């Protein structure tokens, strides 16, 4: 008898999930952005979810849960109900660099998520405050080597993109600036514009408008080609720096266990959004890179996460990045 009751309960449970998934979504969806509002991950999230909300017929509400380089928000999202009503925008830091820096990380980027899809590629730009006493990368590196103890580098917390690409930069150029942590590079950019912090390596979508407006300096972009939105900013290689090419990415994940049909609905909505002229225009204007059709799938994202964890772990260990 007990067995029968249990079996019935299981069927009822399955049916309930099935019904819920079928009508999904019947209420607003929360997307956790693990950094402060106004920064690169927040900007990408707001751009792509705008069109997704329309496709899904329900609002995707952004909730900024900042702290510990994005790992606080991602931990919370990973542990939430896998019902499609809590999803997250992760990135190269939270799902690539963090495992090398947090031995006690509460999630495994390769195992604890249902990947939805890549939202945007975000090249890294080396930027400095407007008053920085150097006008090009060569002058900047020269200044860094002579004034090691005077320079501050802003970042968005241990394991974030700006932190890991910053640590990598410091190891390549052998600099040791004082590291200053923020809850995201949105607030870090404000301090850069106020001339109260010296430099950072940040995602293009955050800094492009301020570079274009002359409010901060850009010394180089760390990609093999220049960006169409920053035609005057040289690549690191052009500016004479070898061995520092790095690009970040932002991507949507759901917690592991999210029903497959829900994953498919979200992933289809993301694909549709990335084909939408307005979404594309807004991402491209900021220097974002739109993923190709094959790069947008959940399977491709799973592979990307695995390869990024494998790529960043040795780089950060070799750079002697400090653990938590
Ligand atoms: N993506 C973060 C933000 O949105 C910054 C970072 O990872 O460096 O603020």
CSV table of C-alpha atoms and ligand atoms in Angstrom, one decimal:
chain,number,residue,atom,x,y,z
A,1,UNK,CA,0.0,0.0,0.0
A,2,UNK,CA,2.7,2.3,1.0
A,3,UNK,CA,4.5,1.6,-2.3
A,4,UNK,CA,1.3,2.4,-4.3
A,5,UNK,CA,0.9,5.7,-2.5
A,6,UNK,CA,4.5,6.7,-3.1
A,7,UNK,CA,4.1,5.7,-6.8
A,8,UNK,CA,1.0,7.7,-7.1
A,9,UNK,CA,2.6,10.7,-5.4
A,10,UNK,CA,5.5,10.4,-7.9
A,11,UNK,CA,3.2,10.4,-10.9
A,12,UNK,CA,1.3,13.3,-9.4
A,13,UNK,CA,4.6,15.1,-9.0
A,14,UNK,CA,5.6,14.4,-12.5
A,15,UNK,CA,2.3,15.5,-13.8
A,16,UNK,CA,2.5,18.7,-11.9
A,17,UNK,CA,5.9,19.5,-13.3
A,18,UNK,CA,4.6,18.6,-16.8
A,19,UNK,CA,1.7,20.9,-16.5
A,20,UNK,CA,3.8,23.7,-15.2
A,21,UNK,CA,6.3,23.3,-17.9
A,22,UNK,CA,3.7,23.2,-20.6
A,23,UNK,CA,2.1,26.5,-19.6
A,24,UNK,CA,5.5,28.0,-18.9
A,25,UNK,CA,5.9,30.9,-18.2
A,26,UNK,CA,2.8,31.8,-16.4
A,27,UNK,CA,4.4,34.5,-14.2
A,28,UNK,CA,7.4,36.8,-14.3
A,29,UNK,CA,10.9,35.2,-14.4
A,30,UNK,CA,13.7,36.5,-12.3
A,31,UNK,CA,17.1,36.8,-13.8
A,32,UNK,CA,19.9,37.1,-11.3
A,33,UNK,CA,22.7,39.4,-12.5
A,34,UNK,CA,25.6,38.8,-10.0
A,35,UNK,CA,27.0,42.3,-10.3
A,36,UNK,CA,25.9,45.9,-9.6
A,37,UNK,CA,23.4,47.5,-12.0
A,38,UNK,CA,24.8,49.5,-14.9
A,39,UNK,CA,27.9,47.3,-15.4
A,40,UNK,CA,28.6,45.0,-18.4
A,41,UNK,CA,26.7,41.9,-17.3
A,42,UNK,CA,23.7,44.0,-16.3
A,43,UNK,CA,23.8,45.8,-19.7
A,44,UNK,CA,24.0,42.6,-21.7
A,45,UNK,CA,21.2,41.1,-19.5
A,46,UNK,CA,18.9,44.0,-20.0
A,47,UNK,CA,19.5,44.1,-23.8
A,48,UNK,CA,18.8,40.5,-24.5
A,49,UNK,CA,16.0,39.9,-22.1
A,50,UNK,CA,14.0,42.8,-23.5
A,51,UNK,CA,13.1,40.8,-26.6
A,52,UNK,CA,13.0,37.5,-24.7
A,53,UNK,CA,10.3,38.9,-22.4
A,54,UNK,CA,8.2,39.7,-25.4
A,55,UNK,CA,8.6,36.3,-26.9
A,56,UNK,CA,7.8,34.5,-23.7
A,57,UNK,CA,4.9,36.7,-22.9
A,58,UNK,CA,6.2,37.3,-19.4
A,59,UNK,CA,8.5,39.9,-18.0
A,60,UNK,CA,12.1,38.8,-17.2
A,61,UNK,CA,12.9,40.9,-14.1
A,62,UNK,CA,16.6,41.6,-13.4
A,63,UNK,CA,17.7,41.2,-9.8
A,64,UNK,CA,21.3,42.4,-9.0
A,65,UNK,CA,22.9,40.2,-6.4
A,66,UNK,CA,26.5,41.4,-6.2
A,67,UNK,CA,29.4,40.2,-4.1
A,68,UNK,CA,32.5,37.9,-4.2
A,69,UNK,CA,33.2,38.4,-7.8
A,70,UNK,CA,29.8,37.3,-8.9
A,71,UNK,CA,29.9,34.0,-7.0
A,72,UNK,CA,27.4,35.1,-4.4
A,73,UNK,CA,24.6,35.7,-7.0
A,74,UNK,CA,25.4,32.6,-9.0
A,75,UNK,CA,25.4,30.4,-5.8
A,76,UNK,CA,22.0,31.7,-4.9
A,77,UNK,CA,20.7,31.2,-8.4
A,78,UNK,CA,22.2,27.7,-8.7
A,79,UNK,CA,20.4,26.7,-5.4
A,80,UNK,CA,17.0,28.1,-6.4
A,81,UNK,CA,14.1,26.0,-7.6
A,82,UNK,CA,14.8,24.6,-11.0
A,83,UNK,CA,11.5,25.6,-12.4
A,84,UNK,CA,12.5,28.2,-15.0
A,85,UNK,CA,11.4,31.1,-12.8
A,86,UNK,CA,14.9,31.9,-11.6
A,87,UNK,CA,17.7,32.1,-14.2
A,88,UNK,CA,21.0,33.9,-14.3
A,89,UNK,CA,23.5,35.8,-16.4
A,90,UNK,CA,26.8,34.1,-15.8
A,91,UNK,CA,30.1,34.9,-17.5
A,92,UNK,CA,33.7,34.1,-18.1
A,93,UNK,CA,34.5,34.9,-14.5
A,94,UNK,CA,31.7,33.1,-12.6
A,95,UNK,CA,31.7,30.1,-15.0
A,96,UNK,CA,35.4,30.0,-16.0
A,97,UNK,CA,37.8,31.7,-13.6
A,98,UNK,CA,36.1,31.3,-10.2
A,99,UNK,CA,36.9,27.6,-9.6
A,100,UNK,CA,40.7,28.4,-9.7
A,101,UNK,CA,40.3,31.2,-7.1
A,102,UNK,CA,37.7,29.8,-4.7
A,103,UNK,CA,38.7,26.3,-3.4
A,104,UNK,CA,35.3,26.2,-1.5
A,105,UNK,CA,33.1,27.4,-4.4
A,106,UNK,CA,29.6,26.1,-3.7
A,107,UNK,CA,28.9,25.3,-7.4
A,108,UNK,CA,30.7,23.5,-10.2
A,109,UNK,CA,30.2,25.5,-13.4
A,110,UNK,CA,30.5,22.4,-15.5
A,111,UNK,CA,27.9,20.3,-13.5
A,112,UNK,CA,25.4,22.4,-11.6
A,113,UNK,CA,23.7,24.3,-14.4
A,114,UNK,CA,21.3,23.8,-17.3
A,115,UNK,CA,23.0,26.0,-19.9
A,116,UNK,CA,20.6,28.2,-21.9
A,117,UNK,CA,22.9,30.0,-24.3
A,118,UNK,CA,25.6,32.5,-25.0
A,119,UNK,CA,24.3,36.1,-25.0
A,120,UNK,CA,27.4,38.1,-26.1
A,121,UNK,CA,31.1,38.1,-26.6
A,122,UNK,CA,32.8,41.0,-24.8
A,123,UNK,CA,36.4,41.9,-25.8
A,124,UNK,CA,38.6,43.3,-23.0
A,125,UNK,CA,39.9,46.8,-23.2
A,126,UNK,CA,42.7,48.3,-21.1
A,127,UNK,CA,41.4,51.6,-19.8
A,128,UNK,CA,42.7,54.3,-17.5
A,129,UNK,CA,41.4,57.5,-15.9
A,130,UNK,CA,41.5,60.5,-18.1
A,131,UNK,CA,44.3,62.2,-16.1
A,132,UNK,CA,46.6,59.2,-16.2
A,133,UNK,CA,50.1,60.4,-17.0
A,134,UNK,CA,50.5,58.3,-20.2
A,135,UNK,CA,49.0,58.5,-23.6
A,136,UNK,CA,49.7,55.1,-25.1
A,137,UNK,CA,50.3,51.6,-24.0
A,138,UNK,CA,54.0,51.9,-24.2
A,139,UNK,CA,54.0,55.0,-21.9
A,140,UNK,CA,51.5,53.3,-19.6
A,141,UNK,CA,53.7,50.2,-19.2
A,142,UNK,CA,56.7,52.4,-18.6
A,143,UNK,CA,54.9,54.3,-15.9
A,144,UNK,CA,53.7,51.1,-14.3
A,145,UNK,CA,57.2,49.7,-14.1
A,146,UNK,CA,58.6,52.9,-12.5
A,147,UNK,CA,55.7,53.7,-10.2
A,148,UNK,CA,54.6,50.2,-9.1
A,149,UNK,CA,53.5,51.2,-5.6
A,150,UNK,CA,51.5,54.2,-6.7
A,151,UNK,CA,49.1,52.7,-9.1
A,152,UNK,CA,45.6,51.3,-8.3
A,153,UNK,CA,43.7,48.8,-10.4
A,154,UNK,CA,39.9,48.5,-10.1
A,155,UNK,CA,38.1,45.2,-10.5
A,156,UNK,CA,34.7,43.6,-9.7
A,157,UNK,CA,35.8,41.2,-7.0
A,158,UNK,CA,38.0,38.0,-7.0
A,159,UNK,CA,37.1,35.8,-9.9
A,160,UNK,CA,35.3,38.4,-11.9
A,161,UNK,CA,36.3,39.1,-15.5
A,162,UNK,CA,38.1,42.4,-14.6
A,163,UNK,CA,39.9,40.6,-11.8
A,164,UNK,CA,41.0,37.5,-13.7
A,165,UNK,CA,41.9,39.4,-16.9
A,166,UNK,CA,43.6,42.0,-14.6
A,167,UNK,CA,45.7,39.4,-12.8
A,168,UNK,CA,46.6,37.9,-16.1
A,169,UNK,CA,47.6,41.4,-17.4
A,170,UNK,CA,49.7,42.0,-14.3
A,171,UNK,CA,51.5,38.7,-14.8
A,172,UNK,CA,52.2,39.4,-18.5
A,173,UNK,CA,53.6,42.9,-17.9
A,174,UNK,CA,55.0,42.1,-14.5
A,175,UNK,CA,53.1,44.9,-12.7
A,176,UNK,CA,51.9,44.9,-9.1
A,177,UNK,CA,49.3,47.6,-8.7
A,178,UNK,CA,47.2,47.8,-5.6
A,179,UNK,CA,43.9,46.0,-6.3
A,180,UNK,CA,40.7,47.8,-5.5
A,181,UNK,CA,37.5,45.7,-5.4
A,182,UNK,CA,34.1,47.0,-6.4
A,183,UNK,CA,30.6,45.3,-6.6
A,184,UNK,CA,30.9,45.5,-10.4
A,185,UNK,CA,32.7,47.5,-13.0
A,186,UNK,CA,29.7,49.8,-13.3
A,187,UNK,CA,30.7,51.5,-10.0
A,188,UNK,CA,34.4,51.0,-10.8
A,189,UNK,CA,33.9,53.0,-14.0
A,190,UNK,CA,32.3,55.8,-12.1
A,191,UNK,CA,35.5,56.1,-10.0
A,192,UNK,CA,37.6,55.9,-13.1
A,193,UNK,CA,35.7,58.8,-14.5
A,194,UNK,CA,36.1,60.6,-11.2
A,195,UNK,CA,39.8,60.1,-11.5
A,196,UNK,CA,39.9,58.3,-8.1
A,197,UNK,CA,41.2,55.0,-9.4
A,198,UNK,CA,43.8,54.5,-12.1
A,199,UNK,CA,43.0,51.7,-14.5
A,200,UNK,CA,41.2,48.4,-15.2
A,201,UNK,CA,40.8,45.7,-17.8
A,202,UNK,CA,37.1,45.7,-18.6
A,203,UNK,CA,34.5,44.4,-21.0
A,204,UNK,CA,34.0,46.7,-24.0
A,205,UNK,CA,30.2,47.0,-23.5
A,206,UNK,CA,30.8,48.9,-20.3
A,207,UNK,CA,33.5,51.3,-21.4
A,208,UNK,CA,33.0,52.0,-25.1
A,209,UNK,CA,30.6,55.0,-24.6
A,210,UNK,CA,33.0,56.6,-22.1
A,211,UNK,CA,36.0,56.1,-24.3
A,212,UNK,CA,34.1,57.5,-27.3
A,213,UNK,CA,33.1,60.5,-25.1
A,214,UNK,CA,36.7,61.1,-24.0
A,215,UNK,CA,35.9,60.6,-20.3
A,216,UNK,CA,38.5,57.8,-19.9
A,217,UNK,CA,41.5,56.7,-21.9
A,218,UNK,CA,41.8,53.4,-23.7
A,219,UNK,CA,45.3,52.1,-24.3
A,220,UNK,CA,44.5,48.9,-26.2
A,221,UNK,CA,41.9,46.2,-27.0
A,222,UNK,CA,43.0,42.7,-26.2
A,223,UNK,CA,41.7,41.1,-29.4
A,224,UNK,CA,43.4,40.2,-32.7
A,225,UNK,CA,41.4,42.8,-34.5
A,226,UNK,CA,40.3,46.4,-33.6
A,227,UNK,CA,36.7,46.9,-32.7
A,228,UNK,CA,34.5,48.8,-35.2
A,229,UNK,CA,33.2,50.9,-32.4
A,230,UNK,CA,36.7,51.9,-31.2
A,231,UNK,CA,38.6,52.3,-34.5
A,232,UNK,CA,41.3,54.4,-33.0
A,233,UNK,CA,42.1,52.0,-30.2
A,234,UNK,CA,45.0,49.7,-31.2
A,235,UNK,CA,45.1,46.0,-30.5
A,236,UNK,CA,47.5,44.9,-27.8
A,237,UNK,CA,49.7,43.4,-30.4
A,238,UNK,CA,49.7,46.6,-32.6
A,239,UNK,CA,50.7,48.5,-29.4
A,240,UNK,CA,53.7,46.2,-28.9
A,241,UNK,CA,52.3,43.9,-26.2
A,242,UNK,CA,52.6,40.2,-27.0
A,243,UNK,CA,50.8,37.5,-25.1
A,244,UNK,CA,47.8,39.5,-23.9
A,245,UNK,CA,44.8,38.6,-26.0
A,246,UNK,CA,41.7,37.9,-24.0
A,247,UNK,CA,38.0,38.1,-24.6
A,248,UNK,CA,35.1,37.6,-22.2
A,249,UNK,CA,31.5,36.4,-22.7
A,250,UNK,CA,28.2,36.6,-20.9
A,251,UNK,CA,25.7,33.7,-21.0
A,252,UNK,CA,22.4,32.6,-19.6
A,253,UNK,CA,22.1,29.6,-17.3
A,254,UNK,CA,19.3,27.9,-15.3
A,255,UNK,CA,19.8,25.8,-12.3
A,256,UNK,CA,20.5,22.1,-12.9
A,257,UNK,CA,17.3,20.1,-13.1
A,258,UNK,CA,15.3,22.7,-15.0
A,259,UNK,CA,12.8,20.7,-17.2
A,260,UNK,CA,14.1,20.3,-20.7
A,261,UNK,CA,11.1,21.9,-22.4
A,262,UNK,CA,11.6,25.0,-20.2
A,263,UNK,CA,15.3,25.1,-21.2
A,264,UNK,CA,14.2,24.9,-24.8
A,265,UNK,CA,11.7,27.7,-24.5
A,266,UNK,CA,14.3,29.9,-22.9
A,267,UNK,CA,17.0,29.0,-25.4
A,268,UNK,CA,14.6,29.5,-28.4
A,269,UNK,CA,13.7,32.9,-26.9
A,270,UNK,CA,17.4,33.9,-26.6
A,271,UNK,CA,18.1,32.8,-30.2
A,272,UNK,CA,15.2,34.9,-31.4
A,273,UNK,CA,16.4,37.8,-29.4
A,274,UNK,CA,19.9,37.6,-30.9
A,275,UNK,CA,18.3,37.7,-34.4
A,276,UNK,CA,16.2,40.8,-33.5
A,277,UNK,CA,17.5,43.9,-35.2
A,278,UNK,CA,17.1,46.1,-32.2
A,279,UNK,CA,18.9,43.6,-29.9
A,280,UNK,CA,21.7,43.3,-32.4
A,281,UNK,CA,22.0,47.0,-32.9
A,282,UNK,CA,22.2,47.7,-29.1
A,283,UNK,CA,24.9,45.0,-28.6
A,284,UNK,CA,26.9,46.0,-31.6
A,285,UNK,CA,26.8,49.7,-30.7
A,286,UNK,CA,28.6,48.8,-27.5
A,287,UNK,CA,31.2,46.6,-29.2
A,288,UNK,CA,29.5,43.4,-28.2
A,289,UNK,CA,30.0,40.3,-30.4
A,290,UNK,CA,26.9,38.5,-31.4
A,291,UNK,CA,27.3,34.7,-31.1
A,292,UNK,CA,26.8,32.7,-34.3
A,293,UNK,CA,23.9,30.3,-34.6
A,294,UNK,CA,26.1,27.3,-33.6
A,295,UNK,CA,27.6,29.2,-30.7
A,296,UNK,CA,24.2,30.0,-29.2
A,297,UNK,CA,23.0,26.5,-28.3
A,298,UNK,CA,22.9,25.0,-24.8
A,299,UNK,CA,25.3,22.3,-25.9
A,300,UNK,CA,27.9,24.9,-27.2
A,301,UNK,CA,27.6,26.8,-24.0
A,302,UNK,CA,28.3,23.6,-21.9
A,303,UNK,CA,31.4,23.0,-24.1
A,304,UNK,CA,32.5,26.7,-23.7
A,305,UNK,CA,32.3,26.5,-19.9
A,306,UNK,CA,34.3,23.3,-19.8
A,307,UNK,CA,37.0,24.8,-22.0
A,308,UNK,CA,37.1,28.1,-20.1
A,309,UNK,CA,37.5,26.4,-16.7
A,310,UNK,CA,40.4,24.3,-18.3
A,311,UNK,CA,41.9,27.4,-19.9
A,312,UNK,CA,41.7,29.8,-16.9
A,313,UNK,CA,42.7,27.4,-14.1
A,314,UNK,CA,46.4,27.1,-15.2
A,315,UNK,CA,46.7,30.8,-16.2
A,316,UNK,CA,45.5,32.0,-12.8
A,317,UNK,CA,47.5,29.5,-10.9
A,318,UNK,CA,50.6,30.4,-12.9
A,319,UNK,CA,49.9,34.1,-12.2
A,320,UNK,CA,50.0,33.2,-8.5
A,321,UNK,CA,46.5,34.6,-8.0
A,322,UNK,CA,45.6,34.6,-4.4
A,323,UNK,CA,42.9,32.3,-3.3
A,324,UNK,CA,40.0,33.3,-1.0
B,1,LIG,N1,30.8,41.7,-15.4
B,1,LIG,C1,31.0,42.4,-14.2
B,1,LIG,C2,30.0,43.5,-14.1
B,1,LIG,O1,29.0,43.4,-14.7
B,1,LIG,C3,32.4,42.9,-14.1
B,1,LIG,C4,33.4,41.9,-14.2
B,1,LIG,O2,33.2,40.7,-14.2
B,1,LIG,O3,34.6,42.3,-14.2
B,1,LIG,O4,30.2,44.4,-13.3
